[in-house]
Amino acid sequence: MAPDRITANLPSRDFDETLRFYEQLGFTLHFRNDGWMIIGRGTMQLEFYPHPKLVAAENWSSACIRVDDLDGLHAQWSVLDLPDDPNGRPLNMDMIGGAGQPRFFPVIDCNGSLLRCIDNGSV
């Protein structure tokens, strides 16, 4: 039996587009049908529901990705040619926080959902 857990449920305008974006980040497809998609990367898992009329610039959805090796994750993802934020902001993967505040960096997916990548050691 799997341990108790909670996973983020995020909107997807198009499952194919969403899967292509997350595959760049090392996620793989775990489940998919017309009404639901689950992807994972190691112990991390994200779930998506269809929202074809979603306007990415108006999306307020977010999830926290908490990892032990934030610097390693940042190094892997910062060299990728990720698209700019659908809200029009240039993608900024600079580290934020430290000195008593959680260290993290943001990633915004193709649907406009914000991923806060957070260092487990700083929270």
CSV table of N, CA and C in Angstrom, one decimal:
chain,number,residue,atom,x,y,z
A,1,MET,N,0.9,-1.2,0.0
A,1,MET,CA,0.0,0.0,0.0
A,1,MET,C,0.9,1.2,0.0
A,2,ALA,N,0.5,2.2,-0.8
A,2,ALA,CA,1.3,3.5,-0.9
A,2,ALA,C,1.1,4.3,0.4
A,3,PRO,N,2.1,5.1,0.8
A,3,PRO,CA,1.9,5.9,2.0
A,3,PRO,C,0.9,7.0,1.7
A,4,ASP,N,0.3,7.6,2.8
A,4,ASP,CA,-0.6,8.7,2.6
A,4,ASP,C,0.2,9.8,1.9
A,5,ARG,N,-0.5,10.6,1.0
A,5,ARG,CA,0.1,11.6,0.3
A,5,ARG,C,-1.0,12.6,-0.2
A,6,ILE,N,-0.5,13.7,-0.7
A,6,ILE,CA,-1.4,14.7,-1.3
A,6,ILE,C,-0.7,15.1,-2.6
A,7,THR,N,-1.5,15.3,-3.7
A,7,THR,CA,-0.9,15.7,-4.9
A,7,THR,C,-1.7,17.0,-5.4
A,8,ALA,N,-1.0,17.8,-6.2
A,8,ALA,CA,-1.6,19.0,-6.8
A,8,ALA,C,-2.5,18.6,-8.0
A,9,ASN,N,-3.6,19.3,-8.1
A,9,ASN,CA,-4.5,19.1,-9.3
A,9,ASN,C,-4.4,20.4,-10.0
A,10,LEU,N,-3.9,20.4,-11.2
A,10,LEU,CA,-3.7,21.6,-12.0
A,10,LEU,C,-4.5,21.5,-13.3
A,11,PRO,N,-4.9,22.7,-13.8
A,11,PRO,CA,-5.6,22.7,-15.1
A,11,PRO,C,-4.7,22.5,-16.3
A,12,SER,N,-5.2,21.9,-17.3
A,12,SER,CA,-4.5,21.7,-18.6
A,12,SER,C,-5.4,22.1,-19.8
A,13,ARG,N,-4.9,23.0,-20.6
A,13,ARG,CA,-5.6,23.4,-21.8
A,13,ARG,C,-5.6,22.3,-22.8
A,14,ASP,N,-4.5,21.5,-22.8
A,14,ASP,CA,-4.4,20.4,-23.8
A,14,ASP,C,-3.4,19.4,-23.1
A,15,PHE,N,-3.8,18.2,-22.9
A,15,PHE,CA,-3.0,17.2,-22.3
A,15,PHE,C,-1.7,17.0,-23.0
A,16,ASP,N,-1.7,16.9,-24.4
A,16,ASP,CA,-0.5,16.7,-25.2
A,16,ASP,C,0.5,17.8,-24.9
A,17,GLU,N,0.1,19.0,-25.0
A,17,GLU,CA,0.9,20.2,-24.8
A,17,GLU,C,1.5,20.1,-23.3
A,18,THR,N,0.7,19.9,-22.4
A,18,THR,CA,1.1,19.8,-21.0
A,18,THR,C,2.2,18.7,-20.8
A,19,LEU,N,1.9,17.5,-21.3
A,19,LEU,CA,2.8,16.4,-21.2
A,19,LEU,C,4.2,16.8,-21.9
A,20,ARG,N,4.2,17.4,-23.0
A,20,ARG,CA,5.4,17.8,-23.7
A,20,ARG,C,6.2,18.7,-22.8
A,21,PHE,N,5.6,19.7,-22.2
A,21,PHE,CA,6.2,20.7,-21.3
A,21,PHE,C,6.9,19.9,-20.1
A,22,TYR,N,6.2,19.1,-19.5
A,22,TYR,CA,6.7,18.4,-18.3
A,22,TYR,C,7.7,17.3,-18.6
A,23,GLU,N,7.6,16.7,-19.8
A,23,GLU,CA,8.6,15.7,-20.2
A,23,GLU,C,10.0,16.4,-20.2
A,24,GLN,N,10.1,17.7,-20.6
A,24,GLN,CA,11.3,18.4,-20.6
A,24,GLN,C,11.9,18.4,-19.2
A,25,LEU,N,11.1,18.5,-18.2
A,25,LEU,CA,11.5,18.5,-16.8
A,25,LEU,C,11.7,17.2,-16.2
A,26,GLY,N,11.6,16.1,-17.0
A,26,GLY,CA,11.9,14.8,-16.5
A,26,GLY,C,10.7,14.0,-16.0
A,27,PHE,N,9.5,14.5,-16.2
A,27,PHE,CA,8.3,13.8,-15.8
A,27,PHE,C,7.9,12.8,-16.8
A,28,THR,N,7.2,11.7,-16.4
A,28,THR,CA,6.7,10.7,-17.3
A,28,THR,C,5.2,10.5,-17.1
A,29,LEU,N,4.6,10.0,-18.1
A,29,LEU,CA,3.2,9.8,-18.0
A,29,LEU,C,2.9,8.5,-17.1
A,30,HIS,N,2.0,8.6,-16.1
A,30,HIS,CA,1.6,7.5,-15.3
A,30,HIS,C,0.2,7.0,-15.6
A,31,PHE,N,-0.7,8.0,-16.0
A,31,PHE,CA,-2.1,7.6,-16.3
A,31,PHE,C,-2.7,8.7,-17.1
A,32,ARG,N,-3.5,8.3,-18.0
A,32,ARG,CA,-4.2,9.3,-18.8
A,32,ARG,C,-5.5,8.7,-19.4
A,33,ASN,N,-6.6,9.5,-19.3
A,33,ASN,CA,-7.8,9.3,-20.0
A,33,ASN,C,-8.3,10.6,-20.5
A,34,ASP,N,-9.6,10.7,-21.0
A,34,ASP,CA,-10.1,12.0,-21.5
A,34,ASP,C,-10.3,13.0,-20.3
A,35,GLY,N,-10.5,12.5,-19.1
A,35,GLY,CA,-10.8,13.5,-18.0
A,35,GLY,C,-9.7,13.7,-17.0
A,36,TRP,N,-8.5,13.0,-17.1
A,36,TRP,CA,-7.5,13.1,-16.1
A,36,TRP,C,-6.2,12.6,-16.6
A,37,MET,N,-5.1,13.3,-16.1
A,37,MET,CA,-3.8,12.9,-16.5
A,37,MET,C,-2.9,13.0,-15.2
A,38,ILE,N,-2.1,11.9,-15.0
A,38,ILE,CA,-1.1,11.9,-13.9
A,38,ILE,C,0.3,11.7,-14.4
A,39,ILE,N,1.2,12.6,-14.0
A,39,ILE,CA,2.6,12.4,-14.4
A,39,ILE,C,3.4,12.4,-13.1
A,40,GLY,N,4.7,11.9,-13.3
A,40,GLY,CA,5.5,11.8,-12.1
A,40,GLY,C,7.0,11.9,-12.5
A,41,ARG,N,7.8,12.2,-11.5
A,41,ARG,CA,9.2,12.3,-11.6
A,41,ARG,C,9.8,11.9,-10.3
A,42,GLY,N,10.3,10.6,-10.2
A,42,GLY,CA,10.7,10.1,-8.9
A,42,GLY,C,9.5,10.0,-8.0
A,43,THR,N,9.6,10.6,-6.8
A,43,THR,CA,8.5,10.6,-5.9
A,43,THR,C,7.5,11.7,-6.1
A,44,MET,N,7.8,12.6,-7.0
A,44,MET,CA,6.9,13.8,-7.2
A,44,MET,C,5.8,13.4,-8.2
A,45,GLN,N,4.6,13.9,-8.0
A,45,GLN,CA,3.5,13.6,-8.8
A,45,GLN,C,2.6,14.8,-9.0
A,46,LEU,N,2.2,15.0,-10.2
A,46,LEU,CA,1.2,16.1,-10.5
A,46,LEU,C,0.0,15.5,-11.3
A,47,GLU,N,-1.1,16.0,-11.0
A,47,GLU,CA,-2.4,15.5,-11.7
A,47,GLU,C,-3.0,16.7,-12.4
A,48,PHE,N,-3.6,16.4,-13.5
A,48,PHE,CA,-4.2,17.5,-14.4
A,48,PHE,C,-5.6,17.1,-14.8
A,49,TYR,N,-6.4,18.1,-14.8
A,49,TYR,CA,-7.8,18.0,-15.3
A,49,TYR,C,-7.9,18.9,-16.6
A,50,PRO,N,-8.8,18.5,-17.5
A,50,PRO,CA,-8.9,19.3,-18.7
A,50,PRO,C,-9.6,20.6,-18.5
A,51,HIS,N,-9.1,21.7,-19.0
A,51,HIS,CA,-9.7,23.0,-19.0
A,51,HIS,C,-9.4,23.7,-20.3
A,52,PRO,N,-10.0,23.3,-21.4
A,52,PRO,CA,-9.6,23.8,-22.7
A,52,PRO,C,-9.8,25.3,-22.9
A,53,LYS,N,-10.7,25.9,-22.1
A,53,LYS,CA,-11.0,27.3,-22.2
A,53,LYS,C,-10.1,28.1,-21.3
A,54,LEU,N,-9.2,27.5,-20.6
A,54,LEU,CA,-8.3,28.2,-19.7
A,54,LEU,C,-7.5,29.3,-20.4
A,55,VAL,N,-7.5,30.5,-19.9
A,55,VAL,CA,-6.6,31.6,-20.4
A,55,VAL,C,-5.4,31.6,-19.5
A,56,ALA,N,-4.2,31.2,-20.1
A,56,ALA,CA,-3.0,31.0,-19.2
A,56,ALA,C,-2.7,32.3,-18.4
A,57,ALA,N,-2.9,33.4,-19.0
A,57,ALA,CA,-2.6,34.7,-18.3
A,57,ALA,C,-3.5,34.9,-17.1
A,58,GLU,N,-4.6,34.2,-17.0
A,58,GLU,CA,-5.5,34.4,-15.9
A,58,GLU,C,-5.5,33.3,-14.9
A,59,ASN,N,-4.6,32.3,-15.1
A,59,ASN,CA,-4.5,31.1,-14.3
A,59,ASN,C,-3.8,31.5,-13.0
A,60,TRP,N,-4.5,31.2,-11.8
A,60,TRP,CA,-3.9,31.4,-10.5
A,60,TRP,C,-3.5,30.1,-9.8
A,61,SER,N,-3.5,29.0,-10.6
A,61,SER,CA,-3.1,27.7,-10.0
A,61,SER,C,-1.6,27.7,-9.7
A,62,SER,N,-1.3,26.9,-8.6
A,62,SER,CA,0.1,26.7,-8.3
A,62,SER,C,0.3,25.4,-7.5
A,63,ALA,N,1.6,25.0,-7.4
A,63,ALA,CA,1.9,23.8,-6.6
A,63,ALA,C,3.4,24.1,-6.1
A,64,CYS,N,3.7,23.4,-5.0
A,64,CYS,CA,5.0,23.5,-4.4
A,64,CYS,C,5.7,22.2,-4.7
A,65,ILE,N,6.9,22.2,-5.3
A,65,ILE,CA,7.7,21.1,-5.5
A,65,ILE,C,8.8,21.2,-4.4
A,66,ARG,N,8.8,20.3,-3.5
A,66,ARG,CA,9.8,20.4,-2.4
A,66,ARG,C,10.8,19.2,-2.6
A,67,VAL,N,12.1,19.7,-2.6
A,67,VAL,CA,13.2,18.7,-2.9
A,67,VAL,C,14.3,18.9,-2.0
A,68,ASP,N,15.1,17.8,-1.8
A,68,ASP,CA,16.3,17.9,-0.9
A,68,ASP,C,17.5,18.6,-1.7
A,69,ASP,N,17.5,18.4,-3.0
A,69,ASP,CA,18.6,19.0,-3.8
A,69,ASP,C,18.1,20.1,-4.7
A,70,LEU,N,17.8,21.2,-4.1
A,70,LEU,CA,17.3,22.3,-4.9
A,70,LEU,C,18.3,22.8,-5.9
A,71,ASP,N,19.6,22.9,-5.5
A,71,ASP,CA,20.6,23.4,-6.4
A,71,ASP,C,20.7,22.4,-7.6
A,72,GLY,N,20.7,21.1,-7.4
A,72,GLY,CA,20.7,20.2,-8.5
A,72,GLY,C,19.6,20.3,-9.4
A,73,LEU,N,18.4,20.4,-8.9
A,73,LEU,CA,17.2,20.6,-9.7
A,73,LEU,C,17.3,21.9,-10.5
A,74,HIS,N,17.7,23.0,-9.9
A,74,HIS,CA,17.9,24.2,-10.5
A,74,HIS,C,18.9,24.1,-11.7
A,75,ALA,N,20.0,23.4,-11.5
A,75,ALA,CA,21.0,23.2,-12.5
A,75,ALA,C,20.4,22.5,-13.7
A,76,GLN,N,19.6,21.5,-13.4
A,76,GLN,CA,19.0,20.7,-14.5
A,76,GLN,C,18.0,21.5,-15.3
A,77,TRP,N,17.2,22.2,-14.6
A,77,TRP,CA,16.1,22.9,-15.3
A,77,TRP,C,16.5,24.2,-15.9
A,78,SER,N,17.5,24.9,-15.3
A,78,SER,CA,17.8,26.2,-15.8
A,78,SER,C,18.5,26.2,-17.2
A,79,VAL,N,19.0,25.0,-17.6
A,79,VAL,CA,19.7,24.9,-18.9
A,79,VAL,C,18.7,24.6,-20.0
A,80,LEU,N,17.5,24.3,-19.7
A,80,LEU,CA,16.4,23.9,-20.6
A,80,LEU,C,15.9,25.1,-21.4
A,81,ASP,N,15.5,24.9,-22.6
A,81,ASP,CA,14.9,26.1,-23.3
A,81,ASP,C,13.4,26.1,-23.1
A,82,LEU,N,13.1,26.5,-21.8
A,82,LEU,CA,11.7,26.5,-21.5
A,82,LEU,C,11.0,27.8,-22.0
A,83,PRO,N,9.8,27.7,-22.4
A,83,PRO,CA,9.1,28.9,-22.9
A,83,PRO,C,8.9,29.9,-21.8
A,84,ASP,N,8.8,31.2,-22.3
A,84,ASP,CA,8.5,32.3,-21.3
A,84,ASP,C,7.1,32.1,-20.7
A,85,ASP,N,6.8,32.7,-19.6
A,85,ASP,CA,5.6,32.6,-18.9
A,85,ASP,C,4.5,33.1,-19.9
A,86,PRO,N,3.3,32.3,-19.9
A,86,PRO,CA,2.2,32.8,-20.8
A,86,PRO,C,1.7,34.1,-20.4
A,87,ASN,N,2.0,34.6,-19.2
A,87,ASN,CA,1.5,35.9,-18.7
A,87,ASN,C,2.4,37.0,-19.3
A,88,GLY,N,3.4,36.7,-20.1
A,88,GLY,CA,4.2,37.7,-20.8
A,88,GLY,C,5.5,38.0,-20.0
A,89,ARG,N,5.7,37.5,-18.8
A,89,ARG,CA,6.9,37.7,-18.1
A,89,ARG,C,8.0,36.8,-18.6
A,90,PRO,N,9.2,37.3,-18.7
A,90,PRO,CA,10.3,36.4,-19.1
A,90,PRO,C,10.5,35.4,-18.0
A,91,LEU,N,10.9,34.2,-18.4
A,91,LEU,CA,11.1,33.1,-17.4
A,91,LEU,C,12.4,33.5,-16.6
A,92,ASN,N,12.2,33.5,-15.3
A,92,ASN,CA,13.3,33.9,-14.4
A,92,ASN,C,13.4,32.8,-13.4
A,93,MET,N,14.5,32.0,-13.5
A,93,MET,CA,14.8,30.9,-12.7
A,93,MET,C,15.8,31.2,-11.6
A,94,ASP,N,15.9,32.5,-11.2
A,94,ASP,CA,16.8,32.9,-10.2
A,94,ASP,C,16.4,32.4,-8.8
A,95,MET,N,17.3,32.0,-8.0
A,95,MET,CA,17.0,31.5,-6.6
A,95,MET,C,16.5,32.7,-5.8
A,96,ILE,N,15.6,32.5,-5.0
A,96,ILE,CA,15.0,33.5,-4.1
A,96,ILE,C,15.1,33.0,-2.7
A,97,GLY,N,15.2,33.8,-1.7
A,97,GLY,CA,15.1,33.4,-0.3
A,97,GLY,C,16.5,33.2,0.3
A,98,GLY,N,16.5,32.6,1.4
A,98,GLY,CA,17.8,32.4,2.2
A,98,GLY,C,17.8,33.2,3.4
A,99,ALA,N,18.7,33.1,4.2
A,99,ALA,CA,18.9,33.8,5.5
A,99,ALA,C,17.6,33.9,6.3
A,100,GLY,N,17.1,32.7,6.6
A,100,GLY,CA,15.8,32.6,7.4
A,100,GLY,C,14.6,32.5,6.6
A,101,GLN,N,14.7,32.6,5.3
A,101,GLN,CA,13.5,32.4,4.4
A,101,GLN,C,13.7,31.2,3.6
A,102,PRO,N,12.6,30.5,3.2
A,102,PRO,CA,12.8,29.3,2.3
A,102,PRO,C,13.5,29.7,1.0
A,103,ARG,N,14.4,28.9,0.6
A,103,ARG,CA,15.0,29.1,-0.8
A,103,ARG,C,14.2,28.4,-1.8
A,104,PHE,N,13.9,29.1,-2.9
A,104,PHE,CA,13.1,28.5,-4.0
A,104,PHE,C,13.4,29.2,-5.3
A,105,PHE,N,12.9,28.6,-6.3
A,105,PHE,CA,12.9,29.2,-7.6
A,105,PHE,C,11.6,28.9,-8.3
A,106,PRO,N,11.1,29.8,-9.1
A,106,PRO,CA,9.8,29.6,-9.8
A,106,PRO,C,9.9,29.1,-11.2
A,107,VAL,N,8.9,28.3,-11.6
A,107,VAL,CA,8.8,27.8,-13.0
A,107,VAL,C,7.3,28.0,-13.3
A,108,ILE,N,7.0,28.5,-14.5
A,108,ILE,CA,5.6,28.7,-14.9
A,108,ILE,C,5.4,27.8,-16.1
A,109,ASP,N,4.4,26.9,-15.9
A,109,ASP,CA,4.2,25.9,-17.0
A,109,ASP,C,3.4,26.5,-18.2
A,110,CYS,N,3.2,25.7,-19.2
A,110,CYS,CA,2.5,26.2,-20.4
A,110,CYS,C,1.1,26.6,-20.2
A,111,ASN,N,0.5,26.2,-19.1
A,111,ASN,CA,-0.9,26.6,-18.8
A,111,ASN,C,-1.0,27.8,-17.9
A,112,GLY,N,0.2,28.3,-17.5
A,112,GLY,CA,0.2,29.5,-16.6
A,112,GLY,C,0.3,29.1,-15.1
A,113,SER,N,0.3,27.8,-14.8
A,113,SER,CA,0.4,27.4,-13.4
A,113,SER,C,1.8,27.6,-12.9
A,114,LEU,N,1.9,28.2,-11.7
A,114,LEU,CA,3.2,28.5,-11.0
A,114,LEU,C,3.6,27.2,-10.2
A,115,LEU,N,4.9,26.9,-10.4
A,115,LEU,CA,5.5,25.8,-9.6
A,115,LEU,C,6.6,26.5,-8.8
A,116,ARG,N,6.4,26.4,-7.5
A,116,ARG,CA,7.5,26.9,-6.6
A,116,ARG,C,8.4,25.7,-6.2
A,117,CYS,N,9.6,25.8,-6.6
A,117,CYS,CA,10.5,24.7,-6.3
A,117,CYS,C,11.3,25.1,-5.1
A,118,ILE,N,11.0,24.4,-4.0
A,118,ILE,CA,11.5,24.8,-2.6
A,118,ILE,C,12.5,23.8,-2.1
A,119,ASP,N,13.5,24.3,-1.4
A,119,ASP,CA,14.5,23.5,-0.7
A,119,ASP,C,14.0,23.0,0.6
A,120,ASN,N,13.9,21.7,0.7
A,120,ASN,CA,13.4,21.1,2.0
A,120,ASN,C,14.2,21.5,3.2
A,121,GLY,N,15.5,21.8,3.0
A,121,GLY,CA,16.3,22.2,4.1
A,121,GLY,C,16.1,23.6,4.6
A,122,SER,N,15.3,24.4,3.9
A,122,SER,CA,15.1,25.8,4.3
A,122,SER,C,13.7,26.1,4.8
A,123,VAL,N,12.9,25.0,5.0
A,123,VAL,CA,11.5,25.2,5.5
A,123,VAL,C,11.3,24.6,6.8
